[in-house]
Structure formats: structure tokens, C-alpha cells
XYZ file of C-alpha atoms in Angstrom:
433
model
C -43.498 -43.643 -1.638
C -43.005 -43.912 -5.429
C -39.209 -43.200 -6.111
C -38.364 -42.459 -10.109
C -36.122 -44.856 -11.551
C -32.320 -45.204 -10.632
C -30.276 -48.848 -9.746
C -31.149 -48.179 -6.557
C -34.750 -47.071 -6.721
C -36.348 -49.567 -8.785
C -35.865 -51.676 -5.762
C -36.679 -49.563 -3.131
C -39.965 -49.473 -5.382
C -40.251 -52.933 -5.358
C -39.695 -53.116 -1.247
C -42.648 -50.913 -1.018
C -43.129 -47.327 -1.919
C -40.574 -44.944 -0.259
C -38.087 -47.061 1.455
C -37.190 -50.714 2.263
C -39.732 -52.840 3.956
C -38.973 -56.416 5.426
C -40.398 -59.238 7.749
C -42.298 -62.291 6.729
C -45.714 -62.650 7.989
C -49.400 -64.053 7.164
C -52.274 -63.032 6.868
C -53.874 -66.159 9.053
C -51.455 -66.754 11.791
C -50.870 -64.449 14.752
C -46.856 -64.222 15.716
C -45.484 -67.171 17.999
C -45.255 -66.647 21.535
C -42.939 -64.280 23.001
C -40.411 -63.900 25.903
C -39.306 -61.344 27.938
C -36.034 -59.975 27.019
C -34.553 -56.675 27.533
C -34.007 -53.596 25.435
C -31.263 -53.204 22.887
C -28.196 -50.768 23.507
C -28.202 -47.337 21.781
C -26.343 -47.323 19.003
C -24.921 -43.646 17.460
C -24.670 -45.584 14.325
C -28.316 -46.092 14.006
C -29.253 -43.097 14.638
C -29.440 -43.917 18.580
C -29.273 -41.313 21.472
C -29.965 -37.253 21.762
C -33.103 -38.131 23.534
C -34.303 -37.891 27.471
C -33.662 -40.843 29.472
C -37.820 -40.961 29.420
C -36.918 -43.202 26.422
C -34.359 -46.009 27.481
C -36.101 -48.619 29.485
C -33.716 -50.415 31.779
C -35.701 -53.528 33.404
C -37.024 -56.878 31.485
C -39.474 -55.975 28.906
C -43.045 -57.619 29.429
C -43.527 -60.036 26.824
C -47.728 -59.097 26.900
C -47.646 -56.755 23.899
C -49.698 -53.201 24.353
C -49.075 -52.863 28.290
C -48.499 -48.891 29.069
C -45.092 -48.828 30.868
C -44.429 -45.218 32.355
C -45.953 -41.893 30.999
C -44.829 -38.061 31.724
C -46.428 -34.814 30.762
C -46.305 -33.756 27.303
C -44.606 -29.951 27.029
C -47.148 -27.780 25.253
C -44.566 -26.967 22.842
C -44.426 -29.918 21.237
C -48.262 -30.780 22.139
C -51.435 -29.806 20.596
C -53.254 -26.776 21.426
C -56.833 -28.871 21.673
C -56.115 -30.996 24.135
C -57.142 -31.082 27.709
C -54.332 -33.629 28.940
C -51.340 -34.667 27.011
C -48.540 -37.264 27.796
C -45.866 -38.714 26.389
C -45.946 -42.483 26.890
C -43.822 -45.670 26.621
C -45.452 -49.171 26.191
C -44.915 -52.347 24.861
C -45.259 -54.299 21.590
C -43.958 -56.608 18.868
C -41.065 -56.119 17.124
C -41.356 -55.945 13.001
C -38.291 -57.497 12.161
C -39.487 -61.336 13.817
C -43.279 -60.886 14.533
C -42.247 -62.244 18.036
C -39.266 -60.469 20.143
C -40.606 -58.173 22.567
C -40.162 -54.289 21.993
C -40.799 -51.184 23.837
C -42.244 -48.356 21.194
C -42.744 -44.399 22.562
C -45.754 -42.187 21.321
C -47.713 -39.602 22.941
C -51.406 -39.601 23.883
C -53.967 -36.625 23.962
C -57.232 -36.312 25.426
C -60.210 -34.015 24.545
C -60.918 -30.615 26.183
C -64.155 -31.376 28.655
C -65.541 -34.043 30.395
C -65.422 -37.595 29.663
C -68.652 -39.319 27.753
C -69.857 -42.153 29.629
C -67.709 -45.330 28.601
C -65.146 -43.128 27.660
C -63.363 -41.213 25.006
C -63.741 -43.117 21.448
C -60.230 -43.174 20.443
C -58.177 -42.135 16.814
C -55.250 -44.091 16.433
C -52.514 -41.585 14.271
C -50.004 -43.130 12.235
C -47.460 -40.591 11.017
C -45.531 -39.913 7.739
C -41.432 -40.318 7.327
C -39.861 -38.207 9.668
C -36.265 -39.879 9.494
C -34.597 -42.371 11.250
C -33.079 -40.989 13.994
C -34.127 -40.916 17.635
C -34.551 -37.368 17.604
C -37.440 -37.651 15.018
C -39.808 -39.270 17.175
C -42.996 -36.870 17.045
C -43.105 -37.376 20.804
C -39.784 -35.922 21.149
C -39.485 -33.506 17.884
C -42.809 -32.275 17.749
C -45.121 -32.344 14.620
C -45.323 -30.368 11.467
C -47.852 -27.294 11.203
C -49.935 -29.539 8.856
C -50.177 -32.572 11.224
C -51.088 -30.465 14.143
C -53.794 -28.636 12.272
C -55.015 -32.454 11.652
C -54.817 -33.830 14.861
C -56.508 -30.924 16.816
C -59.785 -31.225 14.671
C -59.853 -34.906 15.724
C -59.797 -33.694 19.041
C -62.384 -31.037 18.396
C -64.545 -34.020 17.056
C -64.574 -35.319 20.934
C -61.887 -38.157 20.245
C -58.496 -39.150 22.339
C -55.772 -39.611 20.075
C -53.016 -41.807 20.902
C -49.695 -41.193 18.116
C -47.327 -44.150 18.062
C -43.496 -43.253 17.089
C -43.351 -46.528 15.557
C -40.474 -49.000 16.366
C -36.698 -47.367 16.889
C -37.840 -43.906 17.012
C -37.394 -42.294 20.422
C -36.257 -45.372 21.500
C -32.904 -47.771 21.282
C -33.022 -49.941 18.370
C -33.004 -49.480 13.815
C -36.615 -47.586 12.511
C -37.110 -50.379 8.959
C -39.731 -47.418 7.632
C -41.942 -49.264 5.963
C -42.046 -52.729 7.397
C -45.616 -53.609 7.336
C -45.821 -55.328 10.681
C -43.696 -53.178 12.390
C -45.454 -50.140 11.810
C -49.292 -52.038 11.858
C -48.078 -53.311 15.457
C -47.012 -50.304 16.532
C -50.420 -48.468 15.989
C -52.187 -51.153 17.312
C -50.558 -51.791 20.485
C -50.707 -47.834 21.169
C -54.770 -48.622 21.127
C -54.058 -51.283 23.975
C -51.811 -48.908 25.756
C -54.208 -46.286 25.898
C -57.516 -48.305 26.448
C -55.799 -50.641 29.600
C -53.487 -47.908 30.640
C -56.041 -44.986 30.690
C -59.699 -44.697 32.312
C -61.352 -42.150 30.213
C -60.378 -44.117 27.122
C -63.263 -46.393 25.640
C -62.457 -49.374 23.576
C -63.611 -47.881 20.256
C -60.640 -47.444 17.871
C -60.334 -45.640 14.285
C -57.120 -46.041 12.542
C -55.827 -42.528 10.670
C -53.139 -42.469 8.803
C -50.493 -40.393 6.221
C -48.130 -41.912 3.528
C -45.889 -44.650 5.467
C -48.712 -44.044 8.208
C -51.468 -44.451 5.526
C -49.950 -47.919 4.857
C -49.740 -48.662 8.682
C -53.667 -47.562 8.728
C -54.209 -50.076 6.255
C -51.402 -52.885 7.300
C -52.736 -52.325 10.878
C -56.300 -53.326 9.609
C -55.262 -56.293 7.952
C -53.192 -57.179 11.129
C -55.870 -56.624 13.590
C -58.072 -59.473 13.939
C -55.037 -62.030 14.212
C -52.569 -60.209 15.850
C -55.107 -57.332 18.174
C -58.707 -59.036 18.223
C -59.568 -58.010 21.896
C -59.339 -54.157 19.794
C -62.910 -53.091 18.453
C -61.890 -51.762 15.108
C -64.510 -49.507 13.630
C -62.632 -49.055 11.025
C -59.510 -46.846 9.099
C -58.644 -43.802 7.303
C -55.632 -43.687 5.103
C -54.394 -40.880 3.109
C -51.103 -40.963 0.625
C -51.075 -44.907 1.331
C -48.577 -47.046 0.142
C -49.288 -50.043 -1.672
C -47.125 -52.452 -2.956
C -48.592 -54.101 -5.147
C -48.637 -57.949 -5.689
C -46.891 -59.565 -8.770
C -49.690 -62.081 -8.977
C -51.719 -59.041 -9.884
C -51.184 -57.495 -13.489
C -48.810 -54.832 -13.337
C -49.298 -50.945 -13.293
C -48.371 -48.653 -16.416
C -45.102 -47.132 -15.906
C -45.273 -43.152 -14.987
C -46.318 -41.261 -17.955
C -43.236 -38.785 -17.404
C -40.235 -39.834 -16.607
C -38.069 -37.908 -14.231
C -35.063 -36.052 -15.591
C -31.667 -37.006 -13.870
C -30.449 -34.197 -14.378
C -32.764 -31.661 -12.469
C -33.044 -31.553 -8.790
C -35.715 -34.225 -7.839
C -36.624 -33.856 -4.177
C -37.310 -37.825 -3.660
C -33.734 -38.781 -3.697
C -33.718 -38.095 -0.127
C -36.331 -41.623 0.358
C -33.809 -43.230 -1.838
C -31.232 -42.438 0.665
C -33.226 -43.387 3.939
C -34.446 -46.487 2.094
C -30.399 -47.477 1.556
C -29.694 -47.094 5.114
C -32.627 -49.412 5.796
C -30.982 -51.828 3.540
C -27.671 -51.914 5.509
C -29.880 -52.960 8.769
C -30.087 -56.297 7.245
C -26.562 -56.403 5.026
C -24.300 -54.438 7.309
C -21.801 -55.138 4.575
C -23.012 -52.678 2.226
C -21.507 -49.635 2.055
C -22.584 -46.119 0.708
C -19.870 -46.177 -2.266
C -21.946 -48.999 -3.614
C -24.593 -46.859 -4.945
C -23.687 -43.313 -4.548
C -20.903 -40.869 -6.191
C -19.108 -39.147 -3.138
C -21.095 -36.270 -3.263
C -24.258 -38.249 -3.050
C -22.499 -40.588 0.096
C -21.975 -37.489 1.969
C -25.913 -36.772 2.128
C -26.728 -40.632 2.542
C -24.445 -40.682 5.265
C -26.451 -37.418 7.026
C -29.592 -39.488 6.890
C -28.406 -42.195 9.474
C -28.741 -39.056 12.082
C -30.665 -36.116 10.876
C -34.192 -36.097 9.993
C -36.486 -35.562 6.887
C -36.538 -31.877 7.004
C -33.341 -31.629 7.380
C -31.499 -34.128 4.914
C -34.494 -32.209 2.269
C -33.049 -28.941 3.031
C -29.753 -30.046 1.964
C -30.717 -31.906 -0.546
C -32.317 -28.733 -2.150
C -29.980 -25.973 -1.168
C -27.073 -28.681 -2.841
C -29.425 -28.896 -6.028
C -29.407 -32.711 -5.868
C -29.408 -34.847 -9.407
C -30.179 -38.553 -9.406
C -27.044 -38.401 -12.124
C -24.886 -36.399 -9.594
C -26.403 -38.482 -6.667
C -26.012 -42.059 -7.635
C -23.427 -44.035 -9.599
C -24.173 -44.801 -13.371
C -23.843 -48.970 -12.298
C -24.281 -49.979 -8.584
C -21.521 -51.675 -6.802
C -21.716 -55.573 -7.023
C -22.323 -56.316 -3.617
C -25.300 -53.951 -3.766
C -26.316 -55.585 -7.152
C -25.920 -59.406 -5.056
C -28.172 -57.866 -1.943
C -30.913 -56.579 -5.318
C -30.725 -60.392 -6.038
C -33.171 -61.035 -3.313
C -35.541 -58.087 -3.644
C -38.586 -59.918 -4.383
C -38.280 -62.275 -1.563
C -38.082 -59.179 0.998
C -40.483 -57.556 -0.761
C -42.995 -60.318 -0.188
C -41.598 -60.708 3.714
C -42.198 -57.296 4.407
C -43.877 -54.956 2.199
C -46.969 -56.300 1.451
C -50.206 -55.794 2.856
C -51.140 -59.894 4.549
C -54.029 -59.471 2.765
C -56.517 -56.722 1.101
C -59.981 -57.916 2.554
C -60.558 -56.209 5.458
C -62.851 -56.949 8.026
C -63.583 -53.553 9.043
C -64.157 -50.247 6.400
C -61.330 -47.978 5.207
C -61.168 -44.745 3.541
C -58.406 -43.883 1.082
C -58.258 -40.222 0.017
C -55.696 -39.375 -2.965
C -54.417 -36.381 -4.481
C -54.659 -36.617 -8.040
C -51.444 -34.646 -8.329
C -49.928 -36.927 -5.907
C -46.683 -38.287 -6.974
C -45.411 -39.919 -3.881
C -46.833 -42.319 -3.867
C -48.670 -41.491 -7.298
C -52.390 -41.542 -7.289
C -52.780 -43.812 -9.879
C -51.190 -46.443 -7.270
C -53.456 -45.560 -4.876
C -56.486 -45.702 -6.610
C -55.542 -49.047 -7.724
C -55.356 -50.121 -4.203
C -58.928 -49.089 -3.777
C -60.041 -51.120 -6.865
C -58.212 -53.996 -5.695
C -59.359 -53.939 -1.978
C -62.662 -53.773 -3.503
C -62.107 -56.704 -5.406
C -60.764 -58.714 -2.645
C -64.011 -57.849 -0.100
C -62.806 -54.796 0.922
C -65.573 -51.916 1.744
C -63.794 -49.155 0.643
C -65.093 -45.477 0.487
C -62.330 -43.599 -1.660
C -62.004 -39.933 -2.672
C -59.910 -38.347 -4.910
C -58.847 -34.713 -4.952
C -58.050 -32.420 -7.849
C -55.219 -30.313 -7.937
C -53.816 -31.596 -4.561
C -50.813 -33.115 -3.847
C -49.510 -35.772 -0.986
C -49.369 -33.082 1.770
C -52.156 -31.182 0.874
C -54.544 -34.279 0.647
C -54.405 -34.592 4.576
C -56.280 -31.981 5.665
C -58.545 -31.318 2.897
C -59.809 -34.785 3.301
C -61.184 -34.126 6.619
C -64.588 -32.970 5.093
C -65.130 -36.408 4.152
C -63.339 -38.100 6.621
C -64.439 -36.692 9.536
C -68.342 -37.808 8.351
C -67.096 -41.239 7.831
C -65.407 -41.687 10.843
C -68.559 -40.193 13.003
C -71.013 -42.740 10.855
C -67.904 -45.878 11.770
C -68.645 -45.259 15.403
C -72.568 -45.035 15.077
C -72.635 -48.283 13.680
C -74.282 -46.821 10.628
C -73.486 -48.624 6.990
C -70.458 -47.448 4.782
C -71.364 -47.801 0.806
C -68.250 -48.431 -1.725
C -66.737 -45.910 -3.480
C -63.945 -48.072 -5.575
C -63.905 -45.967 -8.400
C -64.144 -42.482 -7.122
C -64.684 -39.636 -9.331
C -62.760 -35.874 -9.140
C -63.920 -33.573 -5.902
């Protein structure tokens, strides 16, 4: 997501959005071969642990990426009120950090009230919004928000199975990077494989949705797919909030037209803190009094282990300043780890390329801030440019959360017309709804 200028977040901005990003990859070449290997060991430190043993698998981890390893009934507490069968599941896939090491990923898989259609249940693919970094924030474990559930059972009510990847580290051993591209694109789409081989009533006809860091896996994952998933039929995606970082071969954006004011509480310092701990995945050295005051460490600290809501609450009920929050001149170490900013950026942030092979829709908020809807409506003129067939909307008066559901009376047409075959016209340049 956007994150207002500070020492630290100009290059969290730069990573991609709301946090950190990293990985190299390319657009043309599918990751190298990989190897069996087993899972990594919990660590506390990374926010490892506080989960069911459902999550820690203990034998050699198949090196074929989307294989469905073990499922369990979902409890209806944490599950959604529309469906007719839900599980929690556990399946394989690539790790983000080396496009080739072998991973296990959780999620959670729900099927339609009703009979199957011949062929099967067409199938959403949900990619969620930053929940934290922590185990314990895995949607399969933690449950989902009152807005995300409201989303997710009209999908079902539309007659589709939706399968909901955690993304890498969540609910499972092993650092969450956020927003790493190919971590979160090969998440979603190995949770299509999972659910297509591992299910019966589960038809090989996919639709990617997606919300803020799950709006840019929507998109990444389309990008991705015909290199890295091509035995998936795409129809095609739906991202809303996405993140785009944009290129620096392409001009550059106008800054904000308001700049925030350090001194009053500003509610995205708490992506600037989950975005440093990110950064200390790849330079353990770094340490929290690098960029924060003490005051500001002690929350920063909290967000290795808590999640979103959580690490927000305090951050409001403390009254949080970026001037109180950060120091006035980052540490040098963190200043020598900003050195190389562009060159993760372009490893892991980025988007392989922006001509997709199968349609997308990108709704924005044009109050959204986070990221702002001027970003986002650049990505649909530049996805356009590239070859892209993009049908965008743009909302008045809503914001990044509110966006979600409101889009569905657009989206939901879209999606229905993707899986009839039927032709999608460009919208690059939407106007106010």
C-alpha cells in the first residue's frame, strides 16, 4: 500500500506499496527444477507457532508444486455461512524467496450449497489483504473479517467453489515477505491445482479475486500463470485495492497532493512497521533502533507476533506520530541496506510483465489512499498500453475497504461473462460510478 513519506517509507514505497517485496523473476522463464526437501523449523522469532499441529508437515515435501497434502473440516466459526462443505487444507507449492525450493502453503476451500454442475464447480481463487505476519493470522486459522465474509459468501451464492490460499509462512513454519510478487502469485495459483487434482466436484475453470496485497497477487498471479501454472484454464482476474509498483522506465507519478502531517496520528505506520520486519528477513543485522525512537520499537517489535488488527489498535489507542514513531535520520546500517532498494524492488515487487493473456478487472476507490487511486488507475492505463484487456471501475466516495464489496455489482457480471466465453471490452480510463 502507499505509505506517506518517512526514511523508512519512501523505500518501503519503492519495494512495492505497503511493505517490502523481494525475489527475482521473469516474465518468460518458468522457475528451475525443484527437489524435495523438508519443511523449515518454527521459529517464535518469526512469528512461528500458536497454531494446530494440522499445520507442521513432518515428512519430505513433494517437489510437484499444487499437490493437496492432507485436509480437515473447517469449524463453522471461522467458515462461511454459504457453504455446503468447508475444509481447511495443506498443499504444496513454490517458495517466493528462490522461485524453486519446495514449500508447503495452508488455505481453506469451500464448496457451494447444492449439487454439483456437470464437470464440476467453476472455481474463484481468493487472495486476501494484510493480515500480519504471524502464524496465527492465517485466515484458515484466524478466521476472516465481517467484510471478507460478506464477499466470499456471494461468490458462493453465484454457484462457485472458492479455494483461499494463506499465502507462504502463514499458518505454516517459515517468514510471510507480504508482498513478494511470486510468492503470493504462486500461492494462489497452486491453491487452483490443489483444489482441481485434490477435489472431484471442482472443474478446471479458475477466476482470480483479489484485495490490496491480494489484488496484486490477482494480478502477479495472472502474469505468472502461463509460465509458471499453464495446465490452469485462467478465465481471467478481479483485483480490487491492487498494488502496483510501478516501473522506473515508465515516467513517474505526481507526488500526493497532500502531504501527511507527522505530527497527527496516521494509521499506515503500522505497514511501515510490518514492511521493516520484512526487511530484517533478508538483513538479520538490522535492528529496530535503526529506524524507530523507543516508543515506536516497542510497537515494531509487537508486529513480529500479533496481527493487523491488533498492532492498529495499539497503534491508535497510543495516538501514533510518524515524528514520535520514527527517528528524524535512520541508523546507517539501515541507510547501507536502502542502498540496494531498487535492485529488490525490481527482484521482487514488480509485476513480470503487464500484458496479460487473460482479462482483469481493477475496481478503485477514488478516496482510496492505500494504495491511492490515482496509482491504481495508472495501472489500468498502463496494462492497457502494454496489451492488457482491462475493464476498470472507479468508485466515488469509497475508500480501500469499502471498494470490495461494492464492486461486486460489476464484478460479479464480469466474472459470469469470463466463464461464458463471452468478449470483455476495455475500460482503461474509467469514469466516476
Amino acid at each position: 500500500m502507499s505509505i506517506p513519506d518517512t526514511p523508512f517509507s519512501k523505500a518501503g514505497r519503492r519495494f512495492g506499496a505497503r511493505c517490502i517485496a523481494l525475489l527475482v523473476m521473469t516474465a518468460s522463464l518458468a522457475p528451475p527444477p525443484a527437489i524435495a526437501q523438508s519443511a523449515p523449523r518454527a521459529d517464535p522469532e518469526q512469528g512461528d507457532g500458536r497454531v494446530s499441529p494440522f499445520y507442521e508437515w513432518k515428512q519430505a515435501i513433494p517437489s510437484t508444486p499444487g499437490k493437496l497434502l492432507r485436509s480437515e473440516p473447517l469449524p463453522e466459526t471461522i467458515g462461511l455461512s454459504s457453504a455446503g462443505r468447508q475444509l481447511r487444507i495443506l498443499y504444496t507449492s513454490t517458495s517466493g524467496f528462490d522461485s524453486k525450493t519446495p514449500i508447503v502453503v495452508s488455505g481453506a476451500l469451500f464448496l457451494p450449497k447444492g449439487k454439483a454442475p456437470a464437470g464440476g464447480w467453476p472455481v474463484i481463487a481468493w487472495a486476501h489483504g494484510t493480515v500480519g505476519l504471524a502464524d496465527i493470522c492465517a485466515p484458515s486459522w484466524a478466521g476472516r473479517s465481517y467484510r471478507d465474509t460478506a464477499y466470499l459468501n456471494r461468490w458462493l451464492q453465484q454457484g462457485y467453489a472458492v479455494v483461499a490460499t494463506d499465502y507462504e509462512g502463514l499458518g505454516v513454519p517459515g517468514p510471510h515477505p507480504l508482498i513478494n510478487i511470486p510468492a503470493i502469485s504462486y500461492g494462489v495459483l497452486d491453491s487452483i491445482r490443489a483444489a482441481v487434482n485434490g477435489v472431484p466436484q471442482i472443474a478446471n475453470k479458475a477466476v482470480i479475486v483479489g484485495q490490496s496485497q491480494g489484488g496484486a497477487a490477482a494480478f502477479g498471479a495472472a502474469s505468472y500463470a502461463p509460465s509458471y501454472a499453464p495446465d490452469i484454464h485462467l478465465k481471467g482476474a478481479v483485483g480490487t485495492g491492487v498494488i502496483y509498483n510501478r516501473s522506473p522506465d515508465l515516467p513517474p507519478l505526481p507526488p500526493p497532493p497532500v502531504k501527511p502531517n507527522p505530527n497527527v496520528f496516521d494509521e499506515s505506520i503500522v505497514y511501515s512497521l510490518f514492511g521493516f520486519v520484512v526487511s530484517r528477513q533478508f538483513d538479520p543485522a538490522l535492528q529496530f533502533s535503526d529506524v524507530f525512537s523507543q516508543k515506536g520499537t516497542a510497537l515494531a517489535e509487537k508486529a513480529r507476533t500479533s496481527c493487523l488488527a491488533a498492532v492498529e489498535a495499539d497503534a491508535e489507542f497510543g495516538a501514533f506520530t510518524r515524528a514520535e514513531t520514527f527517528l528524524a535520520t535512520p541508523g546507517e546500517r539501515y541507510r547501507r541496506f536502502l542502498a540496494s532498494a531498487d535492485e529488490r524492488a525490481a527482484r521482487y515487487s514488480r509485476y513480470p510483465t503487464l500484458k496479460l493473456q487473460v482479462p482483469i478487472f481493477i475496481g478503485t476507490g477514488a478516496s482510496d489512499l492505500t494504495p491511492s487511486a490515482l496509482n491504481q488507475l495508472t495501472l489500468m492505463k498502463d496494462a492497457c498500453a502494454a496489451g492488457s484487456v482491462v475493464e476498470g471501475h472507479v468508485y466515488a466516495g469509497l475508500g480501500h475497504s469499502a471498494t470490495v464489496n461494492a464492486s461486486l455489482r460489476d464484478s460479479i457480471p464480469f466474472v459470469k461473462k469470463l466463464f461464458a466465453g463471452e468478449r470483455i471490452e476495455s475500460i482503461c480510463e474509467p469514469h466516476l460510478q
